[in-house]
PDB file of C-alpha atoms in Angstrom:
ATOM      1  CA  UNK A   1     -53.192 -31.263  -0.646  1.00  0.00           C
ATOM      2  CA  UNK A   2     -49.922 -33.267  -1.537  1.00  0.00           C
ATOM      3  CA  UNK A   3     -49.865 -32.413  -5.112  1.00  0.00           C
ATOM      4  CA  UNK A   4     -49.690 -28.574  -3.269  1.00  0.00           C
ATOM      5  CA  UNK A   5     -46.915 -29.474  -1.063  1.00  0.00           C
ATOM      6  CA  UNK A   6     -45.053 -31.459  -3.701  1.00  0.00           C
ATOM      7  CA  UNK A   7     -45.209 -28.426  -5.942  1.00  0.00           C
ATOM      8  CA  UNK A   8     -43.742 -26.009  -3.123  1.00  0.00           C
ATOM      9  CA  UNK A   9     -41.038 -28.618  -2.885  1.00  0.00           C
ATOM     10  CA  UNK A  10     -40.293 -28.281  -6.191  1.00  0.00           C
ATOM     11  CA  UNK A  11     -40.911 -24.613  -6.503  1.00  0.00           C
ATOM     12  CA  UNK A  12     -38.304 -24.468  -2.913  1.00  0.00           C
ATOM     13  CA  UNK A  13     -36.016 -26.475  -4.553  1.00  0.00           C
ATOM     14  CA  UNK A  14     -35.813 -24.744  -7.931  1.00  0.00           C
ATOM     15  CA  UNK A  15     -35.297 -21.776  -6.324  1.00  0.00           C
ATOM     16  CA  UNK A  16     -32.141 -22.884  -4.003  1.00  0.00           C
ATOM     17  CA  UNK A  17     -30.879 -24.219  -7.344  1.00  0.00           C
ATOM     18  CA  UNK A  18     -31.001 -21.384  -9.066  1.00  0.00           C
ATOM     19  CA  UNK A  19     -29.879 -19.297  -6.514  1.00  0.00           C
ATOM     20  CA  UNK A  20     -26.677 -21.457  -6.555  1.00  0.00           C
ATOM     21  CA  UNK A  21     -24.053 -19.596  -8.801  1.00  0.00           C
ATOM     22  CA  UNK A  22     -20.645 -21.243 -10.233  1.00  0.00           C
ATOM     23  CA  UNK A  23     -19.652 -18.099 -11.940  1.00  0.00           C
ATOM     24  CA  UNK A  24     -16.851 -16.585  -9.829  1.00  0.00           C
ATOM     25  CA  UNK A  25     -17.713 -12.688  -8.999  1.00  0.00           C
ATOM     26  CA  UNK A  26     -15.996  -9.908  -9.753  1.00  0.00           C
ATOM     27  CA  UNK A  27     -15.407  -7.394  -7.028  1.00  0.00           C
ATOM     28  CA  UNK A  28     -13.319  -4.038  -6.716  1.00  0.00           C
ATOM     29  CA  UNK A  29     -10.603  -4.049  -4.029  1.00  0.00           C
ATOM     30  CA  UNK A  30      -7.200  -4.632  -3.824  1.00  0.00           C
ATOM     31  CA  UNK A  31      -4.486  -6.230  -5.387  1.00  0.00           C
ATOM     32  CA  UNK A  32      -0.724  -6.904  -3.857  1.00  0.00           C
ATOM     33  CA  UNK A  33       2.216  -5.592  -5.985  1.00  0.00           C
ATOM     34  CA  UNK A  34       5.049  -7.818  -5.993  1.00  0.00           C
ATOM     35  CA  UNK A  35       8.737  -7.627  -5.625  1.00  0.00           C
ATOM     36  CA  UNK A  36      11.474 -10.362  -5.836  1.00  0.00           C
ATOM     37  CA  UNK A  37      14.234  -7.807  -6.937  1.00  0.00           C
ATOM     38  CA  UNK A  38      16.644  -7.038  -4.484  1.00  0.00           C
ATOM     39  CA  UNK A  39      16.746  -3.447  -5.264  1.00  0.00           C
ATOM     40  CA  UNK A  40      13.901  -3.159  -3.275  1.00  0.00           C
ATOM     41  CA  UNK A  41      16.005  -2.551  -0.641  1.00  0.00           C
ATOM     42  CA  UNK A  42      17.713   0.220  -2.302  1.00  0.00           C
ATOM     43  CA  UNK A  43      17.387   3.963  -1.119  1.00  0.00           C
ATOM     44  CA  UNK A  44      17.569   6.615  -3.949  1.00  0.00           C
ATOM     45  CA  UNK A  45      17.926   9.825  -4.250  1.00  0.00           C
ATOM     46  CA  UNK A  46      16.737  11.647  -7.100  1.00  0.00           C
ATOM     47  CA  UNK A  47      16.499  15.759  -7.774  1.00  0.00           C
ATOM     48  CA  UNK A  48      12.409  15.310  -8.294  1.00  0.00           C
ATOM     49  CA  UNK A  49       9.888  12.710  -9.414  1.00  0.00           C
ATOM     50  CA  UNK A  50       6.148  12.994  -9.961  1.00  0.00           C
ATOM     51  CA  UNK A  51       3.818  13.184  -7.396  1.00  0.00           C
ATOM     52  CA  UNK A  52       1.239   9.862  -8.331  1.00  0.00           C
ATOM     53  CA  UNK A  53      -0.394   8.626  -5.098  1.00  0.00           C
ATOM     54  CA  UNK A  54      -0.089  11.019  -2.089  1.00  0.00           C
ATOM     55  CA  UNK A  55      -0.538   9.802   1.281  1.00  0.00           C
ATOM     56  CA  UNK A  56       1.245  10.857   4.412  1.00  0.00           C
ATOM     57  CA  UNK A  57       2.057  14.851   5.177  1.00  0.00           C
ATOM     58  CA  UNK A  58       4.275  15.773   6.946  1.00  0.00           C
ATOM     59  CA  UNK A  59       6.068  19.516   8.326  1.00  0.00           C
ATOM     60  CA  UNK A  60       8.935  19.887   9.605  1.00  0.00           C
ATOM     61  CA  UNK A  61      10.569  23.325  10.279  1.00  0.00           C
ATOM     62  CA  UNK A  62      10.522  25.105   6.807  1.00  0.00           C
ATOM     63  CA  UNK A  63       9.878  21.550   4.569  1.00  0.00           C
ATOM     64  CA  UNK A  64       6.753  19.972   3.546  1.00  0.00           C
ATOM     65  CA  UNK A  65       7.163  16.492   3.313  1.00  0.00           C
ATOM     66  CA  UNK A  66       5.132  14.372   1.075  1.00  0.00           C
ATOM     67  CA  UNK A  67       4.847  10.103   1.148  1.00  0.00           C
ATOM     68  CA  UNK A  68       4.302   9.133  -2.684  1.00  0.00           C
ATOM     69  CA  UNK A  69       2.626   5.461  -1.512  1.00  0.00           C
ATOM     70  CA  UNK A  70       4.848   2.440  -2.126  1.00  0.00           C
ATOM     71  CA  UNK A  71       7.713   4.648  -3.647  1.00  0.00           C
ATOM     72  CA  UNK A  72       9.205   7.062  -1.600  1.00  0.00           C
ATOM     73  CA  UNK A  73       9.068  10.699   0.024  1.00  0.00           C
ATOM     74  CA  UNK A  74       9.218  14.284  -1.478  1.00  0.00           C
ATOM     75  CA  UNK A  75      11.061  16.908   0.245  1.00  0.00           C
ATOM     76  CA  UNK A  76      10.118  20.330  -0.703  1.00  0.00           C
ATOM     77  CA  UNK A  77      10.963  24.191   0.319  1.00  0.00           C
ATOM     78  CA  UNK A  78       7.510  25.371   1.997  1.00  0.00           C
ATOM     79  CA  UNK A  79       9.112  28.835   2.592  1.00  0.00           C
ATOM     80  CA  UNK A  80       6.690  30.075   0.728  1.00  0.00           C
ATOM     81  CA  UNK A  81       3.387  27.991   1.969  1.00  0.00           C
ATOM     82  CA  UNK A  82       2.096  29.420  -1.347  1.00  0.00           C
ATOM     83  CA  UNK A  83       4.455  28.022  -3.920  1.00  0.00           C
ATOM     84  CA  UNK A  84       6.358  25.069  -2.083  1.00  0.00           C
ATOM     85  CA  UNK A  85       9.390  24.319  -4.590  1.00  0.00           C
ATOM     86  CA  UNK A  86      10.576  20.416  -4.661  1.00  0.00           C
ATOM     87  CA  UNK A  87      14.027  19.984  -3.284  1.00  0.00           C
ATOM     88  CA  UNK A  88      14.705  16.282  -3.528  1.00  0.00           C
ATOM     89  CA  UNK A  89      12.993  12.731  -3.088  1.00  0.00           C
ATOM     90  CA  UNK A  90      13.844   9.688  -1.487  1.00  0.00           C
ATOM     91  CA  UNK A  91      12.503   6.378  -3.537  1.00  0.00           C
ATOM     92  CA  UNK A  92      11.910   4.021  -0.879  1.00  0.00           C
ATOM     93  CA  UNK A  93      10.369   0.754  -2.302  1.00  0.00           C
ATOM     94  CA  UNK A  94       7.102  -0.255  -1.066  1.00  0.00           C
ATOM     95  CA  UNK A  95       7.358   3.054   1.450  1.00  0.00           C
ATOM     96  CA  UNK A  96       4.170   3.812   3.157  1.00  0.00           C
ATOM     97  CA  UNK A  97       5.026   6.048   6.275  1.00  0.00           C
ATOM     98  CA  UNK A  98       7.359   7.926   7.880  1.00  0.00           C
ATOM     99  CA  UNK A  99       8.550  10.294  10.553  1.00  0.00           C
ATOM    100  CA  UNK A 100      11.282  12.766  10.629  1.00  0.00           C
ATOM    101  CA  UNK A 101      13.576  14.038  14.161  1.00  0.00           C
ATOM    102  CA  UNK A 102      16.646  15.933  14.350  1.00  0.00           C
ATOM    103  CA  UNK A 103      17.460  16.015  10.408  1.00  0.00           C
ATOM    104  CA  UNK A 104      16.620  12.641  10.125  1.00  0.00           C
ATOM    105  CA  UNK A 105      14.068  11.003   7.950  1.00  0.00           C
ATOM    106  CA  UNK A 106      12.734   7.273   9.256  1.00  0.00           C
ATOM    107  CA  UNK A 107      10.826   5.143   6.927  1.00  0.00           C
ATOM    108  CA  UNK A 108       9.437   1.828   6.386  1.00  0.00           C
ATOM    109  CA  UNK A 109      10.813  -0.498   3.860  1.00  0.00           C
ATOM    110  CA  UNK A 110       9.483  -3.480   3.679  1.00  0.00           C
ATOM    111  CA  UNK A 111      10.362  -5.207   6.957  1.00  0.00           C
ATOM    112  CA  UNK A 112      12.899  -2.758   7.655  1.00  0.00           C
ATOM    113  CA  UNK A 113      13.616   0.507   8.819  1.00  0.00           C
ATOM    114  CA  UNK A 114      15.843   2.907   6.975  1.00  0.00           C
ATOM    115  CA  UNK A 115      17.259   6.457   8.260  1.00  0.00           C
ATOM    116  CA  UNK A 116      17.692   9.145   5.957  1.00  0.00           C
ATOM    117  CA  UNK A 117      19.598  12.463   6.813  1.00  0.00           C
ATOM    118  CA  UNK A 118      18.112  15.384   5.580  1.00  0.00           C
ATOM    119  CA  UNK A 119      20.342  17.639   7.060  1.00  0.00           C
ATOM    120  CA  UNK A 120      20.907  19.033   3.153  1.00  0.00           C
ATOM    121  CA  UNK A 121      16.943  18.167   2.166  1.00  0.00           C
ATOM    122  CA  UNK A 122      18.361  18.970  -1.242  1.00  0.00           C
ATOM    123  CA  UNK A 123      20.746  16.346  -1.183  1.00  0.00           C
ATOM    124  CA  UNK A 124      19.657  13.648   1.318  1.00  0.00           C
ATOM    125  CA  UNK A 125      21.991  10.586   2.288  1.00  0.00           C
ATOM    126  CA  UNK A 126      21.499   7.207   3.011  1.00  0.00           C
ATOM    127  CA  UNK A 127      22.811   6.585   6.835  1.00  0.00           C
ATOM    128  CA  UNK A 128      21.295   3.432   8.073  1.00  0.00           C
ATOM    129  CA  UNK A 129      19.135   0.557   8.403  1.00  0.00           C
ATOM    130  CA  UNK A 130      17.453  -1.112  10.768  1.00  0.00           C
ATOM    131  CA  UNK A 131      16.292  -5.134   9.503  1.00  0.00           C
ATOM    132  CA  UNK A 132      13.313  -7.195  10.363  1.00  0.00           C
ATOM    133  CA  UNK A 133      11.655  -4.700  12.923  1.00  0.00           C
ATOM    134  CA  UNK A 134       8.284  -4.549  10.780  1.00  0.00           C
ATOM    135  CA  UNK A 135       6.073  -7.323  10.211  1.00  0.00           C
ATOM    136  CA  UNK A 136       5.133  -8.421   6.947  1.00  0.00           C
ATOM    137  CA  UNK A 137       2.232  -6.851   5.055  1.00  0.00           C
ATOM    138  CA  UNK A 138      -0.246  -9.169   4.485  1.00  0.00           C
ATOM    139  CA  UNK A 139      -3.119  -6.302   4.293  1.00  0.00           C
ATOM    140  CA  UNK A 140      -3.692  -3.093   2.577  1.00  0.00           C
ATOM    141  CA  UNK A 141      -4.321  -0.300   4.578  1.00  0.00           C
ATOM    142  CA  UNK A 142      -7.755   0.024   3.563  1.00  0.00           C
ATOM    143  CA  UNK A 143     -10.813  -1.947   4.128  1.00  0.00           C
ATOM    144  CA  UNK A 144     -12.714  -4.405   1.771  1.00  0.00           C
ATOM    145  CA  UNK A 145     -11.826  -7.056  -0.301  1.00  0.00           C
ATOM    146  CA  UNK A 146      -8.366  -7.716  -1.389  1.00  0.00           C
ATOM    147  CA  UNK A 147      -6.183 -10.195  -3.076  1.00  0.00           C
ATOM    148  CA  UNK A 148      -4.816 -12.952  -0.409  1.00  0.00           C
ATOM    149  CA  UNK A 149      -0.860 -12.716  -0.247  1.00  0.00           C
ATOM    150  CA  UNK A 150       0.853 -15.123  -2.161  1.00  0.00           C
ATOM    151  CA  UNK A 151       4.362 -14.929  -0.669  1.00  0.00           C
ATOM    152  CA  UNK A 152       6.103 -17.247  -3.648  1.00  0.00           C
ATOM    153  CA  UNK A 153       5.461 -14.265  -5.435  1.00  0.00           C
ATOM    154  CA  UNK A 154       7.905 -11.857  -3.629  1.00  0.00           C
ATOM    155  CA  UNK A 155       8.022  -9.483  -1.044  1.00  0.00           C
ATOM    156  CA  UNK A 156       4.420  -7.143  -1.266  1.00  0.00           C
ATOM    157  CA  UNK A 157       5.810  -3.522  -1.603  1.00  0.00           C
ATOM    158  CA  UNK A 158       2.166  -1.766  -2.369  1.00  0.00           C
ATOM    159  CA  UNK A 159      -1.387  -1.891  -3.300  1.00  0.00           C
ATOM    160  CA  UNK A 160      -3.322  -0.937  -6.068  1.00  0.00           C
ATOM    161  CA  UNK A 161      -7.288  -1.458  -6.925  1.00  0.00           C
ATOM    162  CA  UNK A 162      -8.117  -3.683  -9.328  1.00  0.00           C
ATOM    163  CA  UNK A 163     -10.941  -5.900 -10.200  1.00  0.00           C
ATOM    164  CA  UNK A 164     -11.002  -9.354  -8.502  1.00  0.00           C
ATOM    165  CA  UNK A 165     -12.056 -12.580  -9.054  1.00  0.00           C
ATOM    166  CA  UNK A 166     -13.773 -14.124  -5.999  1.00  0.00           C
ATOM    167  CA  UNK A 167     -11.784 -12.543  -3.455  1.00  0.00           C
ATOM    168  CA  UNK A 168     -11.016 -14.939  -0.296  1.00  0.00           C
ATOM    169  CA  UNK A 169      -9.180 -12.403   2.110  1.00  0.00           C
ATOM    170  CA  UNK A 170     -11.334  -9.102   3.359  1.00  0.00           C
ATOM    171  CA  UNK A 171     -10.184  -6.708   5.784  1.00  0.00           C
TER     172      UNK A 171
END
């Protein structure tokens, strides 16, 4: 009888051993991008720019606005709900929502607010800004594993997935 409980012992232990892994996983999730540059705070206005990672829609009399995630917001003609024609866009770094009232556009910016008048949505201008009234991101909007924020890096002004090494933060 104790050579059978010494080998369970050993059979237990063996297995608690081997269950123990020092190779780091890798997971999908998320990974901060990172800006030190001061034109992050810089609102541009360009004639058009492609579409890459839609989020936020948004109507507003005859426009169809659009948020591109992390860079900014198209402005197009929805006249014509069949053929909307792009007007304008607003590169907003790190831009991830937005709401528009009375010809004016307001958007996040990193820890700021900026105002946008759209009273010419072809030809937007720059009118305002309003500092330090959003919290830092720390998170990605969506759930799962991400990439803790390293703020020595810079100031987080997106997302993107990526493959991670023994993530510690989870959301």
């Amino acid at each position: 009888m104790k050579k059978v409980n010494q080998f369970f012992f050993l059979l237990s232990a063996a297995m608690v051993m081997a269950s123990c892994n020092d190779k780091e996983e890798q997971v999908e999730g998320w990974k901060p991008i990172y800006s030190d540059n001061p034109e992050t705070e810089t609102v541009n206005i360009k004639a058009s720019e492609p579409l890459e990672n839609p989020g936020r829609i948004y109507v507003y009399e005859n426009l169809l606005m659009v948020n591109d995630q992390g860079k900014g917001i198209h402005i197009y003609d929805n006249t014509n709900v069949s053929s909307p024609i792009e007007l304008s866009f607003i590169g907003i770094s790190g831009n991830m929502d937005f709401s528009v009232k009375a010809d004016r556009v307001y958007a996040d910016n990193g820890k700021d607010m900026v105002i946008v008048d759209i009273t010419n949505p072809a030809a937007p201008t720059y009118s305002n800004r309003i500092k330090d009234i959003f919290p830092k991101q720390v998170f990605p909007d969506e759930f799962g594993p991400f990439e803790c924020v390293d703020e020595s890096k810079g100031t987080v002004v997106g997302w993107e997935k990526a493959m991670l090494d023994d993530p510690k933060c989870f959301r």
